[in-house]
């Protein structure tokens, strides 16, 4: 079975500061890992994903994440926060099969202060 | 990327009535779609896996007779909340996978009064 733990339900950063959202996963088989962003009353938008290959993954809006197997982590970072980054972020894991389901973390609400 | 369209985006219904939510993959075929439920300030919880041409697979604790799922074609899955009650009020989101990526609908805000 897979599970995801997101450390910190709320993270607050100043505009221009580094964003770090933490995600640890548990999976008995090699995982696919995802980060999604959700704005109020909207669906989820994919920021980035790790499937195979390079462990440092770059996504949209300047976000990136690094898959660290030894630490079972997939932390999301952005060098410089923007006001428009304020949203809720979900880390998710799935197993490597077509059309499988995602298991989500509890989510982290990012607040960006001006 | 692929597009998944969910309709309606919001609905208000009276207690005891049924509500149908549609999830369509607009530019790809999806043999499998997923239905999630999200309570305020909480994460997404998988309700069921919708399989084209066969019965849906429900997660533990989800009432299959209350949340009817039909996946009659490769581009459409529907979720019907039957005999809705206020506790069914929630945000429902569908997704469809293309290769290793899941694409989500816009979500449906259901309010039962």
GROMACS .gro file of C-alpha atoms in nm:
model
  227
    1UNK     CA    1   0.000   0.000   0.000
    2UNK     CA    2   0.108   0.354  -0.064
    3UNK     CA    3   0.088   0.656   0.162
    4UNK     CA    4   0.199   1.016   0.159
    5UNK     CA    5   0.292   1.245   0.444
    6UNK     CA    6   0.313   1.617   0.395
    7UNK     CA    7   0.491   1.792   0.679
    8UNK     CA    8   0.324   2.116   0.770
    9UNK     CA    9  -0.039   2.186   0.692
   10UNK     CA   10   0.043   2.555   0.655
   11UNK     CA   11   0.359   2.722   0.529
   12UNK     CA   12   0.409   3.096   0.522
   13UNK     CA   13   0.686   3.268   0.328
   14UNK     CA   14   0.765   3.622   0.224
   15UNK     CA   15   0.744   3.722  -0.138
   16UNK     CA   16   1.079   3.649  -0.299
   17UNK     CA   17   1.178   3.392  -0.039
   18UNK     CA   18   1.248   3.025  -0.094
   19UNK     CA   19   0.950   2.792  -0.095
   20UNK     CA   20   0.999   2.444   0.049
   21UNK     CA   21   0.708   2.205   0.084
   22UNK     CA   22   0.792   1.865   0.225
   23UNK     CA   23   0.661   1.530   0.112
   24UNK     CA   24   0.755   1.180   0.222
   25UNK     CA   25   0.604   0.870   0.073
   26UNK     CA   26   0.572   0.504   0.146
   27UNK     CA   27   0.549   0.252  -0.132
   28UNK     CA   28   0.632  -0.116  -0.163
   29UNK     CA   29   0.714  -0.077  -0.531
   30UNK     CA   30   0.888   0.200  -0.727
   31UNK     CA   31   0.648   0.492  -0.720
   32UNK     CA   32   0.532   0.759  -0.950
   33UNK     CA   33   0.526   1.089  -0.758
   34UNK     CA   34   0.333   1.405  -0.829
   35UNK     CA   35   0.279   1.754  -0.699
   36UNK     CA   36  -0.051   1.927  -0.768
   37UNK     CA   37  -0.174   2.276  -0.692
   38UNK     CA   38  -0.532   2.363  -0.611
   39UNK     CA   39  -0.689   2.707  -0.603
   40UNK     CA   40  -1.015   2.756  -0.409
   41UNK     CA   41  -1.313   2.572  -0.557
   42UNK     CA   42  -1.111   2.446  -0.849
   43UNK     CA   43  -0.974   2.114  -0.963
   44UNK     CA   44  -0.611   2.013  -0.943
   45UNK     CA   45  -0.336   2.127  -1.175
   46UNK     CA   46  -0.024   1.921  -1.219
   47UNK     CA   47   0.295   2.104  -1.125
   48UNK     CA   48   0.540   1.824  -1.194
   49UNK     CA   49   0.587   1.452  -1.181
   50UNK     CA   50   0.855   1.192  -1.135
   51UNK     CA   51   0.822   0.862  -1.314
   52UNK     CA   52   1.169   0.742  -1.412
   53UNK     CA   53   1.501   0.892  -1.510
   54UNK     CA   54   1.640   1.216  -1.373
   55UNK     CA   55   1.561   1.257  -1.006
   56UNK     CA   56   1.549   1.637  -1.022
   57UNK     CA   57   1.226   1.727  -1.192
   58UNK     CA   58   1.135   2.072  -1.316
   59UNK     CA   59   0.775   2.176  -1.343
   60UNK     CA   60   0.563   2.474  -1.429
   61UNK     CA   61   0.579   2.817  -1.268
   62UNK     CA   62   0.940   2.771  -1.158
   63UNK     CA   63   0.877   2.478  -0.926
   64UNK     CA   64   1.102   2.175  -0.902
   65UNK     CA   65   1.126   1.866  -0.688
   66UNK     CA   66   1.388   1.605  -0.622
   67UNK     CA   67   1.318   1.237  -0.579
   68UNK     CA   68   1.538   1.094  -0.307
   69UNK     CA   69   1.486   0.723  -0.280
   70UNK     CA   70   1.708   0.683   0.025
   71UNK     CA   71   1.501   0.938   0.212
   72UNK     CA   72   1.168   0.841   0.051
   73UNK     CA   73   1.114   1.209  -0.010
   74UNK     CA   74   0.991   1.429  -0.291
   75UNK     CA   75   1.012   1.783  -0.159
   76UNK     CA   76   0.884   2.073  -0.369
   77UNK     CA   77   1.088   2.391  -0.399
   78UNK     CA   78   1.080   2.726  -0.572
   79UNK     CA   79   1.367   2.973  -0.538
   80UNK     CA   80   1.154   3.286  -0.516
   81UNK     CA   81   0.792   3.294  -0.405
   82UNK     CA   82   0.535   3.502  -0.588
   83UNK     CA   83   0.202   3.620  -0.455
   84UNK     CA   84   0.028   3.408  -0.717
   85UNK     CA   85   0.183   3.095  -0.563
   86UNK     CA   86  -0.053   3.118  -0.268
   87UNK     CA   87  -0.265   2.804  -0.294
   88UNK     CA   88  -0.292   2.453  -0.158
   89UNK     CA   89  -0.039   2.195  -0.269
   90UNK     CA   90  -0.084   1.821  -0.272
   91UNK     CA   91   0.179   1.555  -0.303
   92UNK     CA   92   0.058   1.224  -0.445
   93UNK     CA   93   0.191   0.878  -0.515
   94UNK     CA   94   0.082   0.604  -0.750
   95UNK     CA   95   0.219   0.269  -0.854
   96UNK     CA   96   0.353   0.202  -1.199
   97UNK     CA   97   0.055   0.079  -1.388
   98UNK     CA   98  -0.158   0.248  -1.648
   99UNK     CA   99  -0.465   0.423  -1.524
  100UNK     CA  100  -0.403   0.359  -1.157
  101UNK     CA  101  -0.529   0.564  -0.868
  102UNK     CA  102  -0.351   0.835  -0.676
  103UNK     CA  103  -0.304   0.852  -0.303
  104UNK     CA  104  -0.282   1.209  -0.181
  105UNK     CA  105  -0.114   1.371   0.111
  106UNK     CA  106  -0.317   1.592   0.342
  107UNK     CA  107  -0.212   1.905   0.159
  108UNK     CA  108  -0.011   2.213   0.250
  109UNK     CA  109  -0.155   2.561   0.229
  110UNK     CA  110   0.107   2.807   0.112
  111UNK     CA  111   0.069   3.167   0.219
  112UNK     CA  112   0.286   3.434   0.059
  113UNK     CA  113   0.332   3.758   0.250
  114UNK     CA  114   0.406   4.084   0.077
  115UNK     CA  115  -0.217   1.830  -2.205
  116UNK     CA  116  -0.534   1.626  -2.205
  117UNK     CA  117  -0.859   1.785  -2.094
  118UNK     CA  118  -1.115   1.648  -1.852
  119UNK     CA  119  -1.440   1.835  -1.823
  120UNK     CA  120  -1.670   1.802  -1.525
  121UNK     CA  121  -2.026   1.925  -1.513
  122UNK     CA  122  -2.188   2.093  -1.331
  123UNK     CA  123  -1.933   2.302  -1.147
  124UNK     CA  124  -2.177   2.360  -0.865
  125UNK     CA  125  -2.521   2.234  -0.772
  126UNK     CA  126  -2.766   2.292  -0.490
  127UNK     CA  127  -3.030   2.030  -0.431
  128UNK     CA  128  -3.296   1.948  -0.178
  129UNK     CA  129  -3.246   1.671   0.071
  130UNK     CA  130  -3.379   1.341  -0.062
  131UNK     CA  131  -3.324   1.418  -0.428
  132UNK     CA  132  -3.060   1.272  -0.659
  133UNK     CA  133  -2.784   1.457  -0.836
  134UNK     CA  134  -2.582   1.344  -1.137
  135UNK     CA  135  -2.229   1.466  -1.205
  136UNK     CA  136  -2.064   1.408  -1.541
  137UNK     CA  137  -1.696   1.362  -1.614
  138UNK     CA  138  -1.579   1.369  -1.973
  139UNK     CA  139  -1.239   1.318  -2.128
  140UNK     CA  140  -1.251   1.560  -2.419
  141UNK     CA  141  -0.953   1.463  -2.630
  142UNK     CA  142  -0.859   1.113  -2.523
  143UNK     CA  143  -1.021   0.786  -2.434
  144UNK     CA  144  -1.018   0.677  -2.075
  145UNK     CA  145  -1.095   0.320  -1.983
  146UNK     CA  146  -1.052   0.415  -1.620
  147UNK     CA  147  -1.168   0.723  -1.437
  148UNK     CA  148  -1.154   0.805  -1.070
  149UNK     CA  149  -1.394   0.985  -0.840
  150UNK     CA  150  -1.268   1.175  -0.539
  151UNK     CA  151  -1.437   1.359  -0.260
  152UNK     CA  152  -1.287   1.653  -0.078
  153UNK     CA  153  -1.423   1.792   0.246
  154UNK     CA  154  -1.340   2.150   0.344
  155UNK     CA  155  -0.978   2.193   0.444
  156UNK     CA  156  -0.906   1.826   0.377
  157UNK     CA  157  -0.734   1.622   0.115
  158UNK     CA  158  -0.887   1.426  -0.167
  159UNK     CA  159  -1.019   1.086  -0.078
  160UNK     CA  160  -1.069   0.830  -0.349
  161UNK     CA  161  -1.428   0.711  -0.360
  162UNK     CA  162  -1.426   0.473  -0.650
  163UNK     CA  163  -1.259   0.363  -0.969
  164UNK     CA  164  -1.483   0.377  -1.271
  165UNK     CA  165  -1.418   0.113  -1.536
  166UNK     CA  166  -1.561   0.142  -1.884
  167UNK     CA  167  -1.804  -0.135  -1.955
  168UNK     CA  168  -1.790  -0.291  -1.613
  169UNK     CA  169  -1.879  -0.226  -1.253
  170UNK     CA  170  -1.702   0.040  -1.055
  171UNK     CA  171  -1.466  -0.052  -0.776
  172UNK     CA  172  -1.551   0.125  -0.454
  173UNK     CA  173  -1.315   0.211  -0.174
  174UNK     CA  174  -1.383   0.079   0.171
  175UNK     CA  175  -1.654   0.270   0.349
  176UNK     CA  176  -1.811   0.416   0.034
  177UNK     CA  177  -2.173   0.314  -0.016
  178UNK     CA  178  -2.212   0.185  -0.369
  179UNK     CA  179  -2.590   0.215  -0.358
  180UNK     CA  180  -2.566   0.578  -0.262
  181UNK     CA  181  -2.294   0.679  -0.505
  182UNK     CA  182  -2.386   0.520  -0.835
  183UNK     CA  183  -2.117   0.522  -1.099
  184UNK     CA  184  -2.170   0.453  -1.465
  185UNK     CA  185  -1.895   0.445  -1.725
  186UNK     CA  186  -2.086   0.374  -2.041
  187UNK     CA  187  -1.833   0.503  -2.291
  188UNK     CA  188  -1.461   0.565  -2.317
  189UNK     CA  189  -1.510   0.937  -2.266
  190UNK     CA  190  -1.785   0.962  -2.007
  191UNK     CA  191  -1.828   0.858  -1.647
  192UNK     CA  192  -2.114   0.972  -1.427
  193UNK     CA  193  -2.153   0.984  -1.051
  194UNK     CA  194  -2.505   0.996  -0.915
  195UNK     CA  195  -2.556   1.087  -0.553
  196UNK     CA  196  -2.885   0.925  -0.465
  197UNK     CA  197  -3.117   1.045  -0.191
  198UNK     CA  198  -2.876   1.319  -0.104
  199UNK     CA  199  -2.847   1.445   0.251
  200UNK     CA  200  -2.669   1.749   0.394
  201UNK     CA  201  -2.375   1.533   0.500
  202UNK     CA  202  -2.317   1.455   0.131
  203UNK     CA  203  -2.236   1.820   0.073
  204UNK     CA  204  -1.879   1.825  -0.050
  205UNK     CA  205  -1.649   1.893  -0.343
  206UNK     CA  206  -1.641   1.604  -0.589
  207UNK     CA  207  -1.358   1.573  -0.839
  208UNK     CA  208  -1.303   1.325  -1.117
  209UNK     CA  209  -0.985   1.233  -1.296
  210UNK     CA  210  -0.879   1.030  -1.594
  211UNK     CA  211  -0.533   0.897  -1.661
  212UNK     CA  212  -0.338   0.914  -1.983
  213UNK     CA  213  -0.019   0.714  -1.959
  214UNK     CA  214   0.132   0.804  -1.623
  215UNK     CA  215  -0.045   1.133  -1.572
  216UNK     CA  216  -0.383   1.201  -1.418
  217UNK     CA  217  -0.593   1.486  -1.549
  218UNK     CA  218  -0.856   1.634  -1.325
  219UNK     CA  219  -1.192   1.787  -1.386
  220UNK     CA  220  -1.276   2.126  -1.245
  221UNK     CA  221  -1.469   1.975  -0.958
  222UNK     CA  222  -1.833   1.996  -0.855
  223UNK     CA  223  -1.942   2.175  -0.540
  224UNK     CA  224  -2.251   1.993  -0.412
  225UNK     CA  225  -2.464   2.157  -0.147
  226UNK     CA  226  -2.760   1.967  -0.010
  227UNK     CA  227  -3.015   2.178   0.174
   0.00000   0.00000   0.00000
